[in-house]
mmCIF file of C-alpha atoms in Angstrom:
data_model
loop_
_atom_site.group_PDB
_atom_site.id
_atom_site.type_symbol
_atom_site.label_atom_id
_atom_site.label_comp_id
_atom_site.label_asym_id
_atom_site.label_seq_id
_atom_site.Cartn_x
_atom_site.Cartn_y
_atom_site.Cartn_z
ATOM 1 C CA MET A 1 103.710 150.522 131.068
ATOM 2 C CA ILE A 2 105.142 147.563 132.940
ATOM 3 C CA SER A 3 108.544 146.855 134.451
ATOM 4 C CA HIS A 4 110.633 144.105 136.044
ATOM 5 C CA SER A 5 109.074 144.863 139.423
ATOM 6 C CA ASP A 6 105.535 144.383 138.085
ATOM 7 C CA ILE A 7 106.498 140.981 136.708
ATOM 8 C CA ASP A 8 108.259 139.956 139.923
ATOM 9 C CA GLN A 9 105.133 140.933 141.849
ATOM 10 C CA ALA A 10 102.976 138.913 139.456
ATOM 11 C CA ALA A 11 105.230 135.886 139.950
ATOM 12 C CA ARG A 12 104.905 136.128 143.740
ATOM 13 C CA ARG A 13 101.151 136.697 143.559
ATOM 14 C CA THR A 14 100.474 133.681 141.354
ATOM 15 C CA ALA A 15 103.027 131.339 142.935
ATOM 16 C CA GLY A 16 101.660 127.815 143.282
ATOM 17 C CA LEU A 17 98.725 128.466 140.947
ATOM 18 C CA LEU A 18 100.524 128.108 137.626
ATOM 19 C CA ARG A 19 102.590 125.454 135.928
ATOM 20 C CA ARG A 20 106.292 126.072 135.471
ATOM 21 C CA THR A 21 106.327 125.054 131.838
ATOM 22 C CA PRO A 22 109.353 123.162 130.528
ATOM 23 C CA VAL A 23 112.048 124.290 128.115
ATOM 24 C CA MET A 24 113.424 121.865 125.548
ATOM 25 C CA GLU A 25 116.434 122.365 123.315
ATOM 26 C CA ALA A 26 115.856 121.822 119.614
ATOM 27 C CA ASP A 27 117.546 118.709 118.316
ATOM 28 C CA ARG A 28 116.708 118.562 114.628
ATOM 29 C CA GLY A 29 115.675 120.403 111.515
ATOM 30 C CA LEU A 30 117.284 123.753 112.254
ATOM 31 C CA SER A 31 120.252 125.413 110.569
ATOM 32 C CA ALA A 32 120.508 127.973 113.376
ATOM 33 C CA GLY A 33 122.819 127.574 116.344
ATOM 34 C CA ARG A 34 121.314 126.628 119.702
ATOM 35 C CA VAL A 35 117.565 126.959 119.938
ATOM 36 C CA TRP A 36 115.231 126.308 122.862
ATOM 37 C CA PHE A 37 111.455 125.959 122.925
ATOM 38 C CA LYS A 38 109.522 127.362 125.875
ATOM 39 C CA CYS A 39 106.549 124.980 126.043
ATOM 40 C CA GLU A 40 103.896 127.349 127.310
ATOM 41 C CA PHE A 41 101.231 125.409 125.427
ATOM 42 C CA MET A 42 101.382 123.076 128.453
ATOM 43 C CA GLN A 43 100.012 125.823 130.736
ATOM 44 C CA HIS A 44 96.542 125.594 132.334
ATOM 45 C CA THR A 45 93.812 125.976 129.646
ATOM 46 C CA GLY A 46 96.462 125.432 126.972
ATOM 47 C CA THR A 47 97.906 128.947 126.730
ATOM 48 C CA PHE A 48 99.970 131.549 128.574
ATOM 49 C CA LYS A 49 96.833 133.584 129.224
ATOM 50 C CA ALA A 50 96.122 131.854 132.538
ATOM 51 C CA ARG A 51 99.097 133.796 133.939
ATOM 52 C CA GLY A 52 97.657 137.215 133.251
ATOM 53 C CA ALA A 53 94.136 136.212 134.221
ATOM 54 C CA LEU A 54 95.186 134.976 137.654
ATOM 55 C CA ASN A 55 97.365 138.027 138.248
ATOM 56 C CA ARG A 56 94.590 140.435 137.274
ATOM 57 C CA ILE A 57 91.925 138.796 139.421
ATOM 58 C CA LEU A 58 94.192 138.354 142.455
ATOM 59 C CA ALA A 59 95.368 141.963 142.247
ATOM 60 C CA SER A 60 91.757 143.117 142.089
ATOM 61 C CA LYS A 61 91.006 141.032 145.168
ATOM 62 C CA GLU A 62 93.922 142.606 147.033
ATOM 63 C CA ARG A 63 92.545 146.076 146.277
ATOM 64 C CA GLY A 64 89.051 145.094 147.456
ATOM 65 C CA GLU A 65 87.562 145.435 143.966
ATOM 66 C CA LEU A 66 86.551 141.796 143.539
ATOM 67 C CA ARG A 67 83.016 141.082 144.756
ATOM 68 C CA ALA A 68 82.447 137.417 145.520
ATOM 69 C CA GLY A 69 78.890 137.309 144.191
ATOM 70 C CA VAL A 70 79.645 139.221 140.986
ATOM 71 C CA GLY A 71 83.121 138.115 139.989
ATOM 72 C CA ILE A 72 84.725 138.973 136.684
ATOM 73 C CA VAL A 73 83.743 139.651 133.096
ATOM 74 C CA VAL A 74 85.678 139.222 129.865
ATOM 75 C CA ALA A 75 84.917 139.536 126.166
ATOM 76 C CA SER A 76 86.427 136.584 124.322
ATOM 77 C CA GLY A 77 85.263 133.321 122.848
ATOM 78 C CA GLY A 78 88.847 132.137 122.652
ATOM 79 C CA ASN A 79 91.908 131.725 124.812
ATOM 80 C CA ALA A 80 91.372 134.782 127.011
ATOM 81 C CA GLY A 81 87.834 133.692 127.816
ATOM 82 C CA LEU A 82 88.961 130.189 128.744
ATOM 83 C CA ALA A 83 91.840 131.472 130.870
ATOM 84 C CA ASN A 84 89.764 133.980 132.810
ATOM 85 C CA ALA A 85 86.947 131.496 133.355
ATOM 86 C CA TYR A 86 89.510 129.015 134.684
ATOM 87 C CA ALA A 87 91.155 131.607 136.944
ATOM 88 C CA ALA A 88 87.811 132.719 138.343
ATOM 89 C CA LYS A 89 86.864 129.133 139.118
ATOM 90 C CA GLN A 90 90.149 128.542 140.935
ATOM 91 C CA LEU A 91 89.513 131.608 143.076
ATOM 92 C CA GLY A 92 85.877 130.753 143.733
ATOM 93 C CA VAL A 93 84.198 133.680 141.971
ATOM 94 C CA PRO A 94 81.773 133.695 139.025
ATOM 95 C CA ALA A 95 82.876 134.523 135.481
ATOM 96 C CA THR A 96 80.709 136.031 132.750
ATOM 97 C CA VAL A 97 82.056 135.741 129.224
ATOM 98 C CA PHE A 98 80.640 137.743 126.319
ATOM 99 C CA VAL A 99 81.196 136.201 122.891
ATOM 100 C CA PRO A 100 79.985 137.091 119.394
ATOM 101 C CA GLU A 101 77.179 135.059 117.879
ATOM 102 C CA ALA A 102 79.634 133.413 115.503
ATOM 103 C CA ALA A 103 81.800 132.004 118.298
ATOM 104 C CA PRO A 104 82.548 128.311 117.615
ATOM 105 C CA ALA A 105 80.220 125.972 119.489
ATOM 106 C CA VAL A 106 83.168 123.935 120.765
ATOM 107 C CA LYS A 107 84.641 126.997 122.520
ATOM 108 C CA VAL A 108 81.291 127.994 123.991
ATOM 109 C CA SER A 109 80.933 124.445 125.309
ATOM 110 C CA LYS A 110 84.390 124.610 126.906
ATOM 111 C CA LEU A 111 83.530 127.876 128.630
ATOM 112 C CA LYS A 112 80.326 126.446 130.027
ATOM 113 C CA ALA A 113 82.120 123.274 131.123
ATOM 114 C CA ILE A 114 84.512 125.399 133.193
ATOM 115 C CA GLY A 115 81.506 127.003 134.843
ATOM 116 C CA ALA A 116 81.302 130.382 133.121
ATOM 117 C CA THR A 117 78.094 132.157 132.209
ATOM 118 C CA VAL A 118 78.268 132.706 128.450
ATOM 119 C CA VAL A 119 76.398 135.582 126.802
ATOM 120 C CA GLN A 120 76.326 135.558 123.001
ATOM 121 C CA GLY A 121 75.458 138.627 120.950
ATOM 122 C CA GLY A 122 76.628 140.753 118.062
ATOM 123 C CA ALA A 123 78.286 139.783 114.816
ATOM 124 C CA GLU A 124 81.878 140.624 115.818
ATOM 125 C CA TYR A 125 84.176 140.784 118.824
ATOM 126 C CA ALA A 126 83.680 144.566 119.060
ATOM 127 C CA ALA A 127 80.040 144.077 120.038
ATOM 128 C CA ALA A 128 80.973 141.527 122.709
ATOM 129 C CA TYR A 129 83.612 143.925 124.041
ATOM 130 C CA GLN A 130 81.157 146.813 124.363
ATOM 131 C CA ALA A 131 78.626 144.555 126.080
ATOM 132 C CA ALA A 132 81.253 143.309 128.542
ATOM 133 C CA VAL A 133 82.358 146.849 129.411
ATOM 134 C CA ALA A 134 78.740 147.864 129.970
ATOM 135 C CA TYR A 135 78.169 144.798 132.147
ATOM 136 C CA ALA A 136 81.187 145.691 134.285
ATOM 137 C CA ALA A 137 79.904 149.241 134.750
ATOM 138 C CA GLU A 138 76.416 148.042 135.675
ATOM 139 C CA THR A 139 77.319 145.215 138.030
ATOM 140 C CA GLY A 140 80.729 146.079 139.455
ATOM 141 C CA ALA A 141 82.300 142.970 137.950
ATOM 142 C CA VAL A 142 86.065 143.174 137.464
ATOM 143 C CA TYR A 143 86.751 143.635 133.774
ATOM 144 C CA CYS A 144 89.604 141.509 132.424
ATOM 145 C CA HIS A 145 90.930 142.654 129.077
ATOM 146 C CA ALA A 146 92.281 140.042 126.695
ATOM 147 C CA TYR A 147 95.707 141.745 126.566
ATOM 148 C CA ASP A 148 95.806 145.509 127.186
ATOM 149 C CA GLN A 149 95.865 145.834 130.985
ATOM 150 C CA PRO A 150 99.048 146.194 133.069
ATOM 151 C CA GLU A 151 98.278 143.198 135.300
ATOM 152 C CA ILE A 152 97.390 141.024 132.320
ATOM 153 C CA ALA A 153 100.658 141.883 130.555
ATOM 154 C CA ALA A 154 102.722 141.567 133.747
ATOM 155 C CA GLY A 155 101.262 138.127 134.385
ATOM 156 C CA ALA A 156 102.157 137.104 130.851
ATOM 157 C CA GLY A 157 105.643 138.438 131.525
ATOM 158 C CA THR A 158 106.275 135.654 134.021
ATOM 159 C CA VAL A 159 106.844 133.474 130.951
ATOM 160 C CA GLY A 160 109.909 135.615 130.273
ATOM 161 C CA SER A 161 111.251 135.678 133.819
ATOM 162 C CA GLU A 162 110.791 131.921 134.059
ATOM 163 C CA LEU A 163 112.618 131.473 130.758
ATOM 164 C CA LEU A 164 115.606 133.461 132.035
ATOM 165 C CA GLU A 165 115.860 131.124 135.016
ATOM 166 C CA GLN A 166 115.839 128.123 132.679
ATOM 167 C CA VAL A 167 118.120 129.518 129.943
ATOM 168 C CA PRO A 168 120.101 132.331 131.610
ATOM 169 C CA ASP A 169 122.364 132.995 128.619
ATOM 170 C CA VAL A 170 119.620 133.369 126.000
ATOM 171 C CA ASP A 171 120.311 136.158 123.496
ATOM 172 C CA THR A 172 117.024 136.405 121.598
ATOM 173 C CA VAL A 173 113.397 135.497 122.275
ATOM 174 C CA LEU A 174 110.935 134.968 119.432
ATOM 175 C CA VAL A 175 107.319 135.570 120.398
ATOM 176 C CA ALA A 176 104.101 135.772 118.384
ATOM 177 C CA VAL A 177 102.075 138.993 118.512
ATOM 178 C CA GLY A 178 98.368 139.636 118.248
ATOM 179 C CA GLY A 179 97.271 142.288 120.748
ATOM 180 C CA GLY A 180 100.753 142.405 122.231
ATOM 181 C CA GLY A 181 100.209 141.402 125.848
ATOM 182 C CA LEU A 182 102.605 138.452 125.789
ATOM 183 C CA MET A 183 105.220 140.364 123.800
ATOM 184 C CA ALA A 184 105.037 143.305 126.213
ATOM 185 C CA GLY A 185 105.394 141.086 129.262
ATOM 186 C CA VAL A 186 108.278 139.080 127.831
ATOM 187 C CA ALA A 187 110.094 142.177 126.555
ATOM 188 C CA ALA A 188 109.830 143.815 129.969
ATOM 189 C CA ALA A 189 110.982 140.631 131.689
ATOM 190 C CA VAL A 190 114.122 140.202 129.565
ATOM 191 C CA GLU A 191 114.871 143.912 129.165
ATOM 192 C CA GLY A 192 118.595 144.480 129.551
ATOM 193 C CA THR A 193 119.346 140.763 129.141
ATOM 194 C CA ALA A 194 118.011 139.615 125.765
ATOM 195 C CA LYS A 195 116.336 141.091 122.703
ATOM 196 C CA VAL A 196 112.808 140.243 121.599
ATOM 197 C CA VAL A 197 111.730 139.588 118.029
ATOM 198 C CA ALA A 198 107.986 139.914 117.501
ATOM 199 C CA VAL A 199 106.625 137.542 114.868
ATOM 200 C CA GLU A 200 103.369 138.430 113.139
ATOM 201 C CA PRO A 201 101.321 136.965 110.309
ATOM 202 C CA GLU A 202 101.457 139.008 107.112
ATOM 203 C CA SER A 203 97.658 138.984 107.285
ATOM 204 C CA ALA A 204 97.503 140.522 110.812
ATOM 205 C CA PRO A 205 100.507 142.874 111.229
ATOM 206 C CA THR A 206 99.332 144.901 114.225
ATOM 207 C CA LEU A 207 102.729 145.777 115.752
ATOM 208 C CA HIS A 208 104.460 146.045 112.380
ATOM 209 C CA ALA A 209 101.923 148.619 111.224
ATOM 210 C CA ALA A 210 102.055 150.501 114.530
ATOM 211 C CA LEU A 211 105.845 150.795 114.442
ATOM 212 C CA ALA A 212 105.655 152.115 110.869
ATOM 213 C CA ALA A 213 102.937 154.625 111.774
ATOM 214 C CA GLY A 214 104.411 155.672 115.119
ATOM 215 C CA ALA A 215 101.246 154.699 117.008
ATOM 216 C CA PRO A 216 98.751 151.826 117.179
ATOM 217 C CA VAL A 217 96.538 151.704 114.092
ATOM 218 C CA ASP A 218 93.756 149.425 112.881
ATOM 219 C CA VAL A 219 94.727 146.734 110.379
ATOM 220 C CA PRO A 220 92.636 144.260 108.384
ATOM 221 C CA VAL A 221 92.839 140.769 109.868
ATOM 222 C CA SER A 222 92.616 137.394 108.175
ATOM 223 C CA GLY A 223 94.589 134.178 107.788
ATOM 224 C CA VAL A 224 95.118 130.863 109.554
ATOM 225 C CA ALA A 225 96.189 132.407 112.873
ATOM 226 C CA ALA A 226 93.397 134.967 113.123
ATOM 227 C CA ASP A 227 91.623 132.997 115.858
ATOM 228 C CA SER A 228 94.441 133.763 118.315
ATOM 229 C CA LEU A 229 96.448 136.587 116.693
ATOM 230 C CA GLY A 230 93.469 138.406 115.243
ATOM 231 C CA ALA A 231 93.441 141.665 117.203
ATOM 232 C CA ARG A 232 92.743 144.574 114.871
ATOM 233 C CA ARG A 233 95.274 146.827 116.581
ATOM 234 C CA VAL A 234 98.142 146.298 118.991
ATOM 235 C CA GLY A 235 97.432 147.424 122.552
ATOM 236 C CA ASP A 236 98.817 150.649 123.986
ATOM 237 C CA ILE A 237 100.876 148.689 126.513
ATOM 238 C CA GLY A 238 102.314 146.421 123.860
ATOM 239 C CA PHE A 239 103.254 149.326 121.614
ATOM 240 C CA SER A 240 104.837 151.356 124.424
ATOM 241 C CA VAL A 241 106.952 148.456 125.673
ATOM 242 C CA ALA A 242 107.979 147.519 122.128
ATOM 243 C CA VAL A 243 109.255 151.035 121.501
ATOM 244 C CA ARG A 244 111.009 151.231 124.867
ATOM 245 C CA CYS A 245 112.712 147.868 124.462
ATOM 246 C CA GLY A 246 113.518 148.139 120.763
ATOM 247 C CA VAL A 247 111.436 145.123 119.808
ATOM 248 C CA GLU A 248 111.914 144.094 116.173
ATOM 249 C CA SER A 249 108.922 142.935 114.109
ATOM 250 C CA VAL A 250 109.107 140.320 111.348
ATOM 251 C CA LEU A 251 106.291 138.970 109.206
ATOM 252 C CA VAL A 252 105.572 135.381 108.188
ATOM 253 C CA SER A 253 103.137 134.002 105.633
ATOM 254 C CA ASP A 254 100.281 131.612 106.245
ATOM 255 C CA ALA A 255 102.233 128.970 104.351
ATOM 256 C CA ASP A 256 105.207 129.498 106.696
ATOM 257 C CA ILE A 257 102.957 129.137 109.746
ATOM 258 C CA ILE A 258 101.317 125.969 108.466
ATOM 259 C CA ALA A 259 104.693 124.422 107.635
ATOM 260 C CA ALA A 260 106.107 125.324 111.064
ATOM 261 C CA ARG A 261 103.101 123.830 112.838
ATOM 262 C CA SER A 262 103.482 120.623 110.846
ATOM 263 C CA ALA A 263 107.213 120.512 111.625
ATOM 264 C CA LEU A 264 106.560 120.785 115.362
ATOM 265 C CA TRP A 265 104.203 117.825 115.081
ATOM 266 C CA ASN A 266 106.449 115.754 112.840
ATOM 267 C CA ASP A 267 109.679 116.386 114.763
ATOM 268 C CA TYR A 268 108.451 116.675 118.368
ATOM 269 C CA ARG A 269 104.861 115.397 118.377
ATOM 270 C CA TRP A 270 103.683 118.749 119.738
ATOM 271 C CA VAL A 271 100.217 119.925 118.756
ATOM 272 C CA VAL A 272 100.136 123.723 118.832
ATOM 273 C CA GLU A 273 97.764 126.288 117.418
ATOM 274 C CA HIS A 274 98.711 128.303 114.356
ATOM 275 C CA GLY A 275 99.328 131.401 116.478
ATOM 276 C CA ALA A 276 101.932 129.540 118.527
ATOM 277 C CA ALA A 277 103.572 128.125 115.411
ATOM 278 C CA ALA A 278 104.000 131.656 114.054
ATOM 279 C CA ALA A 279 106.950 132.310 116.368
ATOM 280 C CA PHE A 280 108.743 129.184 115.162
ATOM 281 C CA ALA A 281 107.854 129.998 111.554
ATOM 282 C CA ALA A 282 110.251 132.944 111.627
ATOM 283 C CA LEU A 283 113.144 130.547 112.251
ATOM 284 C CA ALA A 284 111.951 127.611 110.171
ATOM 285 C CA SER A 285 111.307 129.769 107.090
ATOM 286 C CA GLY A 286 114.536 131.740 107.357
ATOM 287 C CA THR A 287 112.659 134.999 107.890
ATOM 288 C CA TYR A 288 114.763 135.479 111.004
ATOM 289 C CA VAL A 289 118.347 134.252 110.643
ATOM 290 C CA PRO A 290 120.355 134.143 113.894
ATOM 291 C CA GLU A 291 124.080 134.759 114.061
ATOM 292 C CA PRO A 292 126.169 131.548 114.226
ATOM 293 C CA ASP A 293 126.646 131.784 117.996
ATOM 294 C CA GLU A 294 123.267 133.338 118.825
ATOM 295 C CA ARG A 295 121.204 131.557 121.484
ATOM 296 C CA VAL A 296 117.517 131.721 120.605
ATOM 297 C CA ALA A 297 114.371 130.824 122.539
ATOM 298 C CA VAL A 298 111.010 130.342 120.823
ATOM 299 C CA ILE A 299 107.875 130.719 122.917
ATOM 300 C CA LEU A 300 105.220 128.207 121.873
ATOM 301 C CA CYS A 301 102.312 129.990 123.478
ATOM 302 C CA GLY A 302 99.195 127.897 122.883
ATOM 303 C CA ALA A 303 97.671 124.541 121.973
ATOM 304 C CA ASN A 304 93.939 125.205 121.566
ATOM 305 C CA THR A 305 93.540 123.794 118.106
ATOM 306 C CA ASP A 306 91.929 120.958 116.200
ATOM 307 C CA PRO A 307 94.475 118.119 115.892
ATOM 308 C CA ALA A 308 92.601 116.853 112.853
ATOM 309 C CA THR A 309 93.897 119.824 110.868
ATOM 310 C CA LEU A 310 97.446 118.496 111.168
#
């Protein structure tokens, strides 16, 4: 579980190491009232995940857990891997990233370019995860989860606290959900000030299914946003914070996500990944309809995508 104080601590710990990403008010194509975009796709490595990675590694260093010659380990061929490799490099410690054999060559190349040691093995993410956990136990490397660790979620929550400074009177925040780390951090950050609407693909409804079942459950995952929102179950932290804060879950189709991503390019010339476009898809498709005077912020959380697919 995370709170305002955890997020404030994360903000102080990572001060000067992260970009304060801009907020822009929507100016076209929306029937809703006032809408703002939080442009977190402009963050280091192209996603919000650099926030949690830096917070996790710095906190481990403060506790004396971080060994300079061993560094950190993470299981992810995607955004979490890139963010943790970047954070480790900034702090001068090695990063080992376990990825499945099917990880795209372009992502593996990016990880190596940052300076990470990449270990490929296993057909799915689950195998990479088990290998990373075993590596941490054997070597003493600090394990950095992709989303379900308090310091990871609290770091992600600085997106929410930053947003409140930029748009103090916001009523509602729309945020995409995969494993739930960003949603948990944002919900904790704006708790008592604004409500959070979690937006999920119909083909990967981790939080939606968990709220219906009363606990995190496995769901089948597919669809255009599976590369970034493809966790098979929402994390324990994400579920707990969602219940505590009364987070609402809405589902959008692949067609809605694709259309929203295209609209962001056509109207603003922003290239975002499908997972980031999911949050906007709830508004653009009419799945979430604000009240006439409701002030809404949409977190555009990542840009690691192929522009050619636009």
